[in-house]
mmCIF file of C-alpha atoms and ligand atoms in Angstrom:
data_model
loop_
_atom_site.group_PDB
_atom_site.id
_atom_site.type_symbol
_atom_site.label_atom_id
_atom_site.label_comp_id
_atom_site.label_asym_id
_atom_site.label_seq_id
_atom_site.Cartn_x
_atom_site.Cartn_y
_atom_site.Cartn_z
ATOM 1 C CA UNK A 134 -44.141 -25.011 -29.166
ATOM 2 C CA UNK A 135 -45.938 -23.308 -31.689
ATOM 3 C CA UNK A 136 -48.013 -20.373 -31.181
ATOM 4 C CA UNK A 137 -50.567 -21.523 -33.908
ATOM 5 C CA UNK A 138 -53.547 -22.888 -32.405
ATOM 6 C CA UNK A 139 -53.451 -26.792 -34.640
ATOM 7 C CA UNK A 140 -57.257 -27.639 -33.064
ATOM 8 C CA UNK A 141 -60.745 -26.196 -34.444
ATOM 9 C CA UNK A 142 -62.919 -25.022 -31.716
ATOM 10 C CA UNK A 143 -64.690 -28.362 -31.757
ATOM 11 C CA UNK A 144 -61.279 -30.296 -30.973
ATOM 12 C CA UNK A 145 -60.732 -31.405 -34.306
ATOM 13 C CA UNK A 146 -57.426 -31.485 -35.910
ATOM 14 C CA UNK A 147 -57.223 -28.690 -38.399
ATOM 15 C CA UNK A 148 -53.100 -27.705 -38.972
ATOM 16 C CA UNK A 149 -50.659 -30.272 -37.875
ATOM 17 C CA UNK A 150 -47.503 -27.471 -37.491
ATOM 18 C CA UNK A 151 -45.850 -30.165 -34.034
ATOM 19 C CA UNK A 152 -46.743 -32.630 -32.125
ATOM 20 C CA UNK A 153 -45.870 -30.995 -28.956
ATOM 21 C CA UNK A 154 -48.555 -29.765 -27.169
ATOM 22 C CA UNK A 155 -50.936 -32.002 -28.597
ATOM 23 C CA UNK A 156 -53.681 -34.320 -27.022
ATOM 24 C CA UNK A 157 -52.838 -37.522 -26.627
ATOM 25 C CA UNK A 158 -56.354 -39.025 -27.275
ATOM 26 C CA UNK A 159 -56.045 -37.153 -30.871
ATOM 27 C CA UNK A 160 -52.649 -38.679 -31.109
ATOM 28 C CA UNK A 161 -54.197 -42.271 -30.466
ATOM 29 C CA UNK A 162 -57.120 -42.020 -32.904
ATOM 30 C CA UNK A 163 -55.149 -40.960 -35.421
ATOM 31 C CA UNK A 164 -52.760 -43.821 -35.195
ATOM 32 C CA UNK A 165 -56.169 -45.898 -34.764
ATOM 33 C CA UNK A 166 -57.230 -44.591 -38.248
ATOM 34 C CA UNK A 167 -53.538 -45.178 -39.724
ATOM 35 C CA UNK A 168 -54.393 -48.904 -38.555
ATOM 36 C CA UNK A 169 -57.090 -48.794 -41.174
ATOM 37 C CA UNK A 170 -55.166 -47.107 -44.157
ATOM 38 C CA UNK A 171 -52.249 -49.901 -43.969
ATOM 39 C CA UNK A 172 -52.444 -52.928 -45.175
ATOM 40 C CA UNK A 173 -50.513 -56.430 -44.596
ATOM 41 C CA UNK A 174 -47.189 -56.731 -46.318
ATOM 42 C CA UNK A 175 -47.748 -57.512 -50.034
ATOM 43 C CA UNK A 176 -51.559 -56.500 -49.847
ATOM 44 C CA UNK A 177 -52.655 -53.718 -52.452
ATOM 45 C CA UNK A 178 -53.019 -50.629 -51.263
ATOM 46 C CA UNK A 179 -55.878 -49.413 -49.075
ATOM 47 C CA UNK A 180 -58.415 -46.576 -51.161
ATOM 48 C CA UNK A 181 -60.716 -44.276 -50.120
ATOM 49 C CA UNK A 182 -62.928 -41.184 -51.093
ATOM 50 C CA UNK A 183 -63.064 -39.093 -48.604
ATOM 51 C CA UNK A 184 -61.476 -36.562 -49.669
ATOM 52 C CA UNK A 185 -63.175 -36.102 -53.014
ATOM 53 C CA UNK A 186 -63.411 -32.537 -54.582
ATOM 54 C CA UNK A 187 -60.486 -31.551 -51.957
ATOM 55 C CA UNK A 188 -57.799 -30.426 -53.690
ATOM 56 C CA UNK A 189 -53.769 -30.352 -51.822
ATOM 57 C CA UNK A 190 -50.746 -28.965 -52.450
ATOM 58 C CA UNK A 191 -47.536 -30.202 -52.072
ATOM 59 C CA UNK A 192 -44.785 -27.474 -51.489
ATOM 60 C CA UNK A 193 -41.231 -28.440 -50.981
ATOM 61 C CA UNK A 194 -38.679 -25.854 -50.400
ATOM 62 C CA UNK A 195 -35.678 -28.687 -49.568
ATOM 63 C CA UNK A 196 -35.043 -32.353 -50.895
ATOM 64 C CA UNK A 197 -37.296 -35.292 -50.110
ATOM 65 C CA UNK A 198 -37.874 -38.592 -51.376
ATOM 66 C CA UNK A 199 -40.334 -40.682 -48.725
ATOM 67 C CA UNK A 200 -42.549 -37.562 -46.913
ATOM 68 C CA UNK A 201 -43.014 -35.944 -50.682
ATOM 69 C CA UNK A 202 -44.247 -38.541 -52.563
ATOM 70 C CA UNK A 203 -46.196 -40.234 -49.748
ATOM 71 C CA UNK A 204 -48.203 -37.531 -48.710
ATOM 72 C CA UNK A 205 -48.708 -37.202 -52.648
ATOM 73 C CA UNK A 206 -49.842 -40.550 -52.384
ATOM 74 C CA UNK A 207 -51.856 -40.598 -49.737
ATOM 75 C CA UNK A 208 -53.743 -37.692 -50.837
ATOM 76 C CA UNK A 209 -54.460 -39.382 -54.275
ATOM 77 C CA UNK A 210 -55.132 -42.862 -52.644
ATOM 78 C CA UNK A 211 -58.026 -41.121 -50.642
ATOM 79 C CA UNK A 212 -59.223 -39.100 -53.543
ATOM 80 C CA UNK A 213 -57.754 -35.864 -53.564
ATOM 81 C CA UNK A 214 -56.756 -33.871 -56.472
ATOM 82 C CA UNK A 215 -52.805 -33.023 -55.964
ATOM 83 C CA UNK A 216 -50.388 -30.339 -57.264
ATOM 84 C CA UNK A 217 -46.673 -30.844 -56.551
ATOM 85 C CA UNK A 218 -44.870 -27.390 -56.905
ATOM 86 C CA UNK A 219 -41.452 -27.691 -57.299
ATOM 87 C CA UNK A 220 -40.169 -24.335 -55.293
ATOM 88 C CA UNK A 221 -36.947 -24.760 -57.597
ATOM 89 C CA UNK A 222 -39.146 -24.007 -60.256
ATOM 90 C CA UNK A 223 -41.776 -21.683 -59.137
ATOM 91 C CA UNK A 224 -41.785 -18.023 -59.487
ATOM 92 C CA UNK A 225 -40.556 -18.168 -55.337
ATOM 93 C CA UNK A 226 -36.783 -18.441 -57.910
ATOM 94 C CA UNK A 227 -38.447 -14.568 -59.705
ATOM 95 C CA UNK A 228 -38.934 -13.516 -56.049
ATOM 96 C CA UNK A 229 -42.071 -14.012 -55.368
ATOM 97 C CA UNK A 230 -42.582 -14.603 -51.366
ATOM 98 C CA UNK A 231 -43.960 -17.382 -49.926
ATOM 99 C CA UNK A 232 -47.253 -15.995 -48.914
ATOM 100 C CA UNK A 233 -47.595 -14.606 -52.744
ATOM 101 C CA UNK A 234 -47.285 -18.207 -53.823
ATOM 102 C CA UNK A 235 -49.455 -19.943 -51.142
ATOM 103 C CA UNK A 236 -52.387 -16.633 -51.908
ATOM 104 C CA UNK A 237 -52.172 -17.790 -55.825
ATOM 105 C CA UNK A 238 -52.735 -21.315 -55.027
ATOM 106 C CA UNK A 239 -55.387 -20.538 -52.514
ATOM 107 C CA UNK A 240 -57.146 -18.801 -55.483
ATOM 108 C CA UNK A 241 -57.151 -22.277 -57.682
ATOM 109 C CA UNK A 242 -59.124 -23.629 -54.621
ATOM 110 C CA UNK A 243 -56.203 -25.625 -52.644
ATOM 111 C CA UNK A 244 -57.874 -26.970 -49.305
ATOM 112 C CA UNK A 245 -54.531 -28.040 -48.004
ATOM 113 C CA UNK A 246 -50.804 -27.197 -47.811
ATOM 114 C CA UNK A 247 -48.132 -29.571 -47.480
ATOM 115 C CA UNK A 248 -44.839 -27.606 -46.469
ATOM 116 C CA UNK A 249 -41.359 -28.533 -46.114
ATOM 117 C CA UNK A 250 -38.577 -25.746 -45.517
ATOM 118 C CA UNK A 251 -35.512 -25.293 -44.106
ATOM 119 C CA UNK A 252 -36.648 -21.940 -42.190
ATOM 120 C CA UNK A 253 -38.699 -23.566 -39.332
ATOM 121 C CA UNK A 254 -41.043 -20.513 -39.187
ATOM 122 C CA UNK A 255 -42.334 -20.814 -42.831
ATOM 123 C CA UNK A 256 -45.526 -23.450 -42.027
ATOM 124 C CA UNK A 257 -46.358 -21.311 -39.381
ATOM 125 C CA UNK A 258 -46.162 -18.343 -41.313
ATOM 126 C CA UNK A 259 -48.639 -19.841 -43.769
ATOM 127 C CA UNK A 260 -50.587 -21.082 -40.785
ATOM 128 C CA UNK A 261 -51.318 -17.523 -39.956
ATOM 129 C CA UNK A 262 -52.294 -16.301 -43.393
ATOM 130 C CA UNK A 263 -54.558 -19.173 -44.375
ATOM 131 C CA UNK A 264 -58.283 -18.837 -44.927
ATOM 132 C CA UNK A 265 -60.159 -20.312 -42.249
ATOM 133 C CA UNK A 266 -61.174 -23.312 -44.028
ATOM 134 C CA UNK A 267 -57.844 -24.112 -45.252
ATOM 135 C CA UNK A 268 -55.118 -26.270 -43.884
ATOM 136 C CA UNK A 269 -51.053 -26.687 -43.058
ATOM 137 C CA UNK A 270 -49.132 -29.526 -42.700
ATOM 138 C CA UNK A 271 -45.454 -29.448 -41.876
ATOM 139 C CA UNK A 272 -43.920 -31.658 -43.936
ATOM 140 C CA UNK A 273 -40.368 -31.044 -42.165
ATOM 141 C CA UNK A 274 -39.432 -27.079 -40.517
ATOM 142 C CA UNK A 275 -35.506 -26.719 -40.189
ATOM 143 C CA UNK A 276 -34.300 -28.624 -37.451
ATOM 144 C CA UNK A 277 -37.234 -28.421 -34.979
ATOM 145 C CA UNK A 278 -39.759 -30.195 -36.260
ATOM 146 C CA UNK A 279 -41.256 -33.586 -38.771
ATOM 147 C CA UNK A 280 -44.791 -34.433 -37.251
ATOM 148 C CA UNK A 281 -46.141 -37.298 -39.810
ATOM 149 C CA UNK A 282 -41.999 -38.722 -39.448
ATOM 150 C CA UNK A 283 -43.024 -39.001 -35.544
ATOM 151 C CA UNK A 284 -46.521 -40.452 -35.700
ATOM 152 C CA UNK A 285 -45.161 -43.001 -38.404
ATOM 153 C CA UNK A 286 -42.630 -43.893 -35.910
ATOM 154 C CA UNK A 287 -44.646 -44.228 -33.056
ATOM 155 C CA UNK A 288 -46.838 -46.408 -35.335
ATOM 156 C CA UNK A 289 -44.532 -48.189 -36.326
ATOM 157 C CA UNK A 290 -43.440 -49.325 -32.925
ATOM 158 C CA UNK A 291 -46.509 -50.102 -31.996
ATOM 159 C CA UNK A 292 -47.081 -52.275 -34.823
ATOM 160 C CA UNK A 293 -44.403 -54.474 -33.855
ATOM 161 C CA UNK A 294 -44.589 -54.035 -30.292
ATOM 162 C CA UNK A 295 -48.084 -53.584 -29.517
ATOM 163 C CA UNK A 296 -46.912 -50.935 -26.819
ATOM 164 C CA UNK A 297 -44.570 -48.168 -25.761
ATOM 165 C CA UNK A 298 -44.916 -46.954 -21.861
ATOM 166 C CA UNK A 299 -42.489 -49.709 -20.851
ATOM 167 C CA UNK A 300 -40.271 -49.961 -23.723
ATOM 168 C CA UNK A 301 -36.591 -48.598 -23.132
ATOM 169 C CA UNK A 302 -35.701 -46.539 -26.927
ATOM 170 C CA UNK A 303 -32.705 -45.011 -27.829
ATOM 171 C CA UNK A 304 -32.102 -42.641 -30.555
ATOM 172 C CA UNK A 305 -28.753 -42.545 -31.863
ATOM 173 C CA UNK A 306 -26.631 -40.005 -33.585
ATOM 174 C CA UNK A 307 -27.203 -36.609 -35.004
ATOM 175 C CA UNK A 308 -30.062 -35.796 -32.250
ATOM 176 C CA UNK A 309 -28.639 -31.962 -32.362
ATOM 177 C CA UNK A 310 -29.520 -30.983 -35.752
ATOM 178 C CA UNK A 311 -32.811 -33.769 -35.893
ATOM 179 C CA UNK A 312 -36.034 -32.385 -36.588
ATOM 180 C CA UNK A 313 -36.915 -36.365 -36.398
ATOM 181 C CA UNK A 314 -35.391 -37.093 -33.461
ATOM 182 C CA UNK A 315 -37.553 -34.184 -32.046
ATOM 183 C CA UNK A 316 -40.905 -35.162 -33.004
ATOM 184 C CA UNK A 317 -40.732 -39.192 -32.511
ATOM 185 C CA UNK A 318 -39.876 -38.264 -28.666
ATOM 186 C CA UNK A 319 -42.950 -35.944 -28.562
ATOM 187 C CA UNK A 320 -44.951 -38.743 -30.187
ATOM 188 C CA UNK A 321 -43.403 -41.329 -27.978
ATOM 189 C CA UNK A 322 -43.750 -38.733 -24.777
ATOM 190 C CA UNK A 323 -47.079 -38.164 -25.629
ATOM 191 C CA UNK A 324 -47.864 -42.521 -25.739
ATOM 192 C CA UNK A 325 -46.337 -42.663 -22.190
ATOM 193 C CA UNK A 326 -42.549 -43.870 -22.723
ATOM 194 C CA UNK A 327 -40.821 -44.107 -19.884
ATOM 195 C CA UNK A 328 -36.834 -44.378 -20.969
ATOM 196 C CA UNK A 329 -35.944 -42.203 -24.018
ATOM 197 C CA UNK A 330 -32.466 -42.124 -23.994
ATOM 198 C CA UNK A 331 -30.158 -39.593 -26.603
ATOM 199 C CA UNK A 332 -26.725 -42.026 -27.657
ATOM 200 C CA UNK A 333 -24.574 -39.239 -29.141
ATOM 201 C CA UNK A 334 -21.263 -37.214 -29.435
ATOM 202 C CA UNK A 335 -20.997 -34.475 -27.385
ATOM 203 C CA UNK A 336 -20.871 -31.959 -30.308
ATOM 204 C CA UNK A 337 -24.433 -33.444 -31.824
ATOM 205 C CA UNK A 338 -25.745 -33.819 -28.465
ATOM 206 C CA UNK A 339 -28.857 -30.621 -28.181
ATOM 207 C CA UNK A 340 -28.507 -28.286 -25.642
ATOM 208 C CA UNK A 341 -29.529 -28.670 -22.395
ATOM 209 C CA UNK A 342 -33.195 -28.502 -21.564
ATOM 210 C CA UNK A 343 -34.287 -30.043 -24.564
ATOM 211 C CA UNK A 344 -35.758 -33.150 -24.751
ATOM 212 C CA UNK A 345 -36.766 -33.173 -20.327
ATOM 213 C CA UNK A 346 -36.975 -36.284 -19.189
ATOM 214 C CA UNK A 347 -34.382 -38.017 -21.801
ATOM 215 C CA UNK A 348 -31.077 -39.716 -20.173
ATOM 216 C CA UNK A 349 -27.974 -38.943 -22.207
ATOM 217 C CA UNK A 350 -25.150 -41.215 -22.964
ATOM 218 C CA UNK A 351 -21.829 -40.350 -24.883
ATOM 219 C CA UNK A 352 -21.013 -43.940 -25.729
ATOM 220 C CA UNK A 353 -22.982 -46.156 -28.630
ATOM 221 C CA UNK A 354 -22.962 -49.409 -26.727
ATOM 222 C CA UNK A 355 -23.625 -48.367 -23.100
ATOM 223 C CA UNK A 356 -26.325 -45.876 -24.838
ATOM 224 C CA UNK A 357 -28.293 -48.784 -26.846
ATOM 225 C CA UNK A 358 -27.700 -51.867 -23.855
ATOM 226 C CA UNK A 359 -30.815 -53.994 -23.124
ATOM 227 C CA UNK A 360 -33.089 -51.338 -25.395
ATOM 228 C CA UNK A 361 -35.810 -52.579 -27.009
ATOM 229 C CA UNK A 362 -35.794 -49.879 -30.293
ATOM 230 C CA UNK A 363 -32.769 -48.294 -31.573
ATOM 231 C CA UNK A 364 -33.443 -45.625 -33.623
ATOM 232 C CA UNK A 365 -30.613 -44.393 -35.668
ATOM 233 C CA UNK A 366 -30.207 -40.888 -37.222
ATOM 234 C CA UNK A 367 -28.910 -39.351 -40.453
ATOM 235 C CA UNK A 368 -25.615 -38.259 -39.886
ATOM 236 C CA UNK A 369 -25.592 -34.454 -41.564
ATOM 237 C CA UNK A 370 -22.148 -34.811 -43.264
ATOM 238 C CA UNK A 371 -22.780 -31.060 -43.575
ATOM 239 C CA UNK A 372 -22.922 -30.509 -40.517
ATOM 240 C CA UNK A 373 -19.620 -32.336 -39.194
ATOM 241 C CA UNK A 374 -17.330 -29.155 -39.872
ATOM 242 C CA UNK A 375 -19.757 -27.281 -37.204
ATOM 243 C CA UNK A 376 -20.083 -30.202 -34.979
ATOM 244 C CA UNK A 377 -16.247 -30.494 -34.877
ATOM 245 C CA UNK A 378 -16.991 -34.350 -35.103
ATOM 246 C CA UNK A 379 -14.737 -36.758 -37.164
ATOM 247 C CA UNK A 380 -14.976 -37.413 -40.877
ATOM 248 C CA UNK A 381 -17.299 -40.271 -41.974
ATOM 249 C CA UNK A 382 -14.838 -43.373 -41.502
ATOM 250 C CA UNK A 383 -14.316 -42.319 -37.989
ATOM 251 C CA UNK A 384 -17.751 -42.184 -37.054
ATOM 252 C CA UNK A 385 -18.529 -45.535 -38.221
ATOM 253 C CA UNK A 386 -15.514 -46.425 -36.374
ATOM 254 C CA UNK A 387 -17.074 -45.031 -33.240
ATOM 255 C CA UNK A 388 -20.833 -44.783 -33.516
ATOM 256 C CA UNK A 389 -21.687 -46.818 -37.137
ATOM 257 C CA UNK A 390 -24.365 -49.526 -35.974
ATOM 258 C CA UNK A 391 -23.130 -53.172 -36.855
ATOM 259 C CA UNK A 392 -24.345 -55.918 -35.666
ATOM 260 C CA UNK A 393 -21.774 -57.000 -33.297
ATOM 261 C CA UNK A 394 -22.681 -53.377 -31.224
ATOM 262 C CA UNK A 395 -26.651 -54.397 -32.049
ATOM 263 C CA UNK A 396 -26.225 -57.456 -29.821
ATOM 264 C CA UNK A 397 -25.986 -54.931 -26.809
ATOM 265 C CA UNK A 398 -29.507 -54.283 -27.139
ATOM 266 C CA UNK A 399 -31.992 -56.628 -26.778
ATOM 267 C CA UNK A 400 -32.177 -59.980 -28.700
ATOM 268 C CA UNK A 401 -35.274 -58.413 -30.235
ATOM 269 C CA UNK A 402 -34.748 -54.863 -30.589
ATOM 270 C CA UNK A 403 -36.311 -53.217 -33.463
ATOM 271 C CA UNK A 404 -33.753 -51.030 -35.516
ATOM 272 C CA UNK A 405 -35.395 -48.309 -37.032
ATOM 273 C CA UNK A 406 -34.496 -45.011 -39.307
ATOM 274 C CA UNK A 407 -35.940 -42.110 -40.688
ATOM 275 C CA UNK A 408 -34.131 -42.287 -44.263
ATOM 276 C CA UNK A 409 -32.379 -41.304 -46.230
ATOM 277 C CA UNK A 410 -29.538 -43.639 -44.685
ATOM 278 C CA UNK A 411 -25.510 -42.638 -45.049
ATOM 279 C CA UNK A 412 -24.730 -46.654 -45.171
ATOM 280 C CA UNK A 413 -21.255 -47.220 -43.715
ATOM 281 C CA UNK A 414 -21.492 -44.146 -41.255
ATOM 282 C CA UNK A 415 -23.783 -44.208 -39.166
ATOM 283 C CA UNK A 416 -25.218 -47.714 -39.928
ATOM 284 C CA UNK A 417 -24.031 -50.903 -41.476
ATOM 285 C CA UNK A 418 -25.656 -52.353 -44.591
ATOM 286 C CA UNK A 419 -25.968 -55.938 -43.234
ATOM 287 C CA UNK A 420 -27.815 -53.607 -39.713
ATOM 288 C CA UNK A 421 -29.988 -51.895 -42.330
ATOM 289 C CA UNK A 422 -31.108 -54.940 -44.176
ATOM 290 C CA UNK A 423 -31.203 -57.371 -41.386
ATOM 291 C CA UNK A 424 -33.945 -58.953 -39.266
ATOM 292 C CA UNK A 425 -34.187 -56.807 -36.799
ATOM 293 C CA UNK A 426 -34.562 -53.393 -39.592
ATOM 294 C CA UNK A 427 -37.855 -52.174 -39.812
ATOM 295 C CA UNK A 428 -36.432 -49.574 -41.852
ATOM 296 C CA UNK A 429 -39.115 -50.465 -44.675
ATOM 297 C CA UNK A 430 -42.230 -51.017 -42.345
ATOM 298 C CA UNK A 431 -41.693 -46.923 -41.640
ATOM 299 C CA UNK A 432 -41.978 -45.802 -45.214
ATOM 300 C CA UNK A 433 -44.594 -47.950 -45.790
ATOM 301 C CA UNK A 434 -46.444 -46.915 -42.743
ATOM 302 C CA UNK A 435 -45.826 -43.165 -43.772
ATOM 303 C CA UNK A 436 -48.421 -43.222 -46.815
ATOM 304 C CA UNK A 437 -51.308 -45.162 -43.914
ATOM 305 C CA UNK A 438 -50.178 -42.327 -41.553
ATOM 306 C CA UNK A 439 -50.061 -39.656 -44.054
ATOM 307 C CA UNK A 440 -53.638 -40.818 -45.099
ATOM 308 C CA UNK A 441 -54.800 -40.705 -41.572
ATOM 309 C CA UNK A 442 -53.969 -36.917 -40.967
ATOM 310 C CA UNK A 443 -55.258 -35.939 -44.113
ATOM 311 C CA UNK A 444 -58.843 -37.521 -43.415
ATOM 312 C CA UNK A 445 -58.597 -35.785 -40.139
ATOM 313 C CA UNK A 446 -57.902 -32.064 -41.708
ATOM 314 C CA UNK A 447 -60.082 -32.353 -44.717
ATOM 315 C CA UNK A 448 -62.459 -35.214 -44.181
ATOM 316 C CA UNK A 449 -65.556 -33.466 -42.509
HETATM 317 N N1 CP B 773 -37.651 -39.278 -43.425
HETATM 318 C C1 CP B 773 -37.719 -38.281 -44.320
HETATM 319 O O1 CP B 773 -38.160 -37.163 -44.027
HETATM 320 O O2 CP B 773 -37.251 -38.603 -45.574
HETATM 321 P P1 CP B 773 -37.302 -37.636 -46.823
HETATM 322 O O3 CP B 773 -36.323 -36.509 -46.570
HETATM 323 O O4 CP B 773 -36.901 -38.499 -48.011
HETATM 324 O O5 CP B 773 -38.691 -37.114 -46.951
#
């Protein structure tokens, strides 16, 4: 958990760092508010201005196409000013530490960061250093941790589902090295699921003790059977070396989603995943663009969820 208190002394929401340890009321209003901010399919896009005058800043240290440009998006949409700062080509590449760059910005009057970085510690870092009236968002930390990913997932269940205590989900695949995987089971933890289950090799399995109350299951079809979400997971071809797991055709061979190993899982299971996908490893195209995806509904919920936990940070 992190040691950064995420609450103002009046309960409100003021960093959003992880969703563990959070309450689960805040959890449900914000998803409440995210209810507001998206629209039906086709609709234009929902506006507000509370955020006017707030100004938010939009720091990536690692690639990202959906959590960048939505949270850019549902900053502006809500009437924030925005700067994107492409780390590549900051002054962070003359050396400059992170705290350097985050004290400049804070001196043009940024209200809010928006942080993605492959060292886990760096939001909290910032966290720390912060003026009290300022904010942090994680935007992704490393392996441990993608808050806005879970509460858009969450969300998005519930959208479809209209619950989630007595819904059986499985998430599939690269759980080890998964800061997503992480945060949608704290966000569906937090909503009361009852049967998480982790569906992966042994070598991207995490290590014991994570994840409490999640079964685990070392075979695909057993893993998904009867489940009502299946939530499948990048497959870090980076990572297979250190996993010790087979190249990419074997792991479609073993643990790609098709259909034929979707009809395991319940007739209406919703298939769901982060992005970006690795089509023909770890899930099949027809999978990924088939009835059951709601692989669209998530990005599209990210901006409404996004726009929901930036009202709650800066809105008052
Ligand atoms: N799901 C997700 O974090 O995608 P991006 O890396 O494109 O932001």
């Amino acid at each position: 958990m992190s040691a950064i208190p995420q609450l103002r002394n009046d309960g409100s929401l003021r960093h959003l760092l992880t969703l563990e340890g959070l309450p689960r009321a805040l959890i449900e209003r914000l998803l409440e508010r995210a209810v507001h901010w998206s629209r039906p399919l086709g609709a234009t896009a929902a506006r507000g201005t509370a955020l006017a005058g707030r100004t938010v800043a939009v720091m990536f240290a690692e690639p990202s196409t959906r959590t960048r440009v939505s949270f850019e998006l549902a900053a502006r949409r809500i009437g924030a000013e925005v700067a994107v700062i492409e780390v590549q080509l900051s002054s962070r590449l003359k050396g400059e530490s992170v705290l350097d760059t985050v004290a400049t910005l804070e001196s043009m009057h940024v209200d809010a960061f928006v942080l993605r970085d492959a060292d886990a510690t760096v939001p909290d870092l910032v966290a720390t250093h912060v003026a009290p009236h300022v904010s942090v968002l994680s935007g992704g930390a490393g392996s441990v941790t993608h808050p806005t990913q879970g509460l858009l997932d969450a969300f998005t269940v519930l959208q479809r589902k209209g619950r989630i205590e007595d819904l059986s989900i499985a998430i599939v695949g690269d759980v080890r090295h998964s800061r997503v995987a992480r945060s949608s089971w704290q966000a569906f933890a937090a909503l009361g699921a009852g049967d998480v289950r982790l569906v992966a090799p042994a070598g991207l399995m995490p290590d014991a003790g994570e994840f409490p109350g999640c079964s685990r299951h070392h075979a695909l079809e057993s893993g998904i059977a009867d489940c009502d979400v299946v939530m499948m997971l990048r497959i870090q071809k980076e990572r297979m070396v250190e996993a010790a797991i087979p190249g990419a055709e074997d792991y479609f061979a073993h643990w790609g989603l098709t259909r034929e190993r979707l009809r395991k899982a319940r007739p209406d299971a919703l298939v769901m995943h982060p992005g970006p996908m690795n089509r023909g490893v770890e899930i099949a195209s027809e999978v990924a663009d088939g009835p059951q995806s709601v692989i669209r509904d998530q990005v599209r919920n990210g901006v409404a969820v996004r726009m929901a936990v930036l009202e709650a940070v800066l809105g008052s």
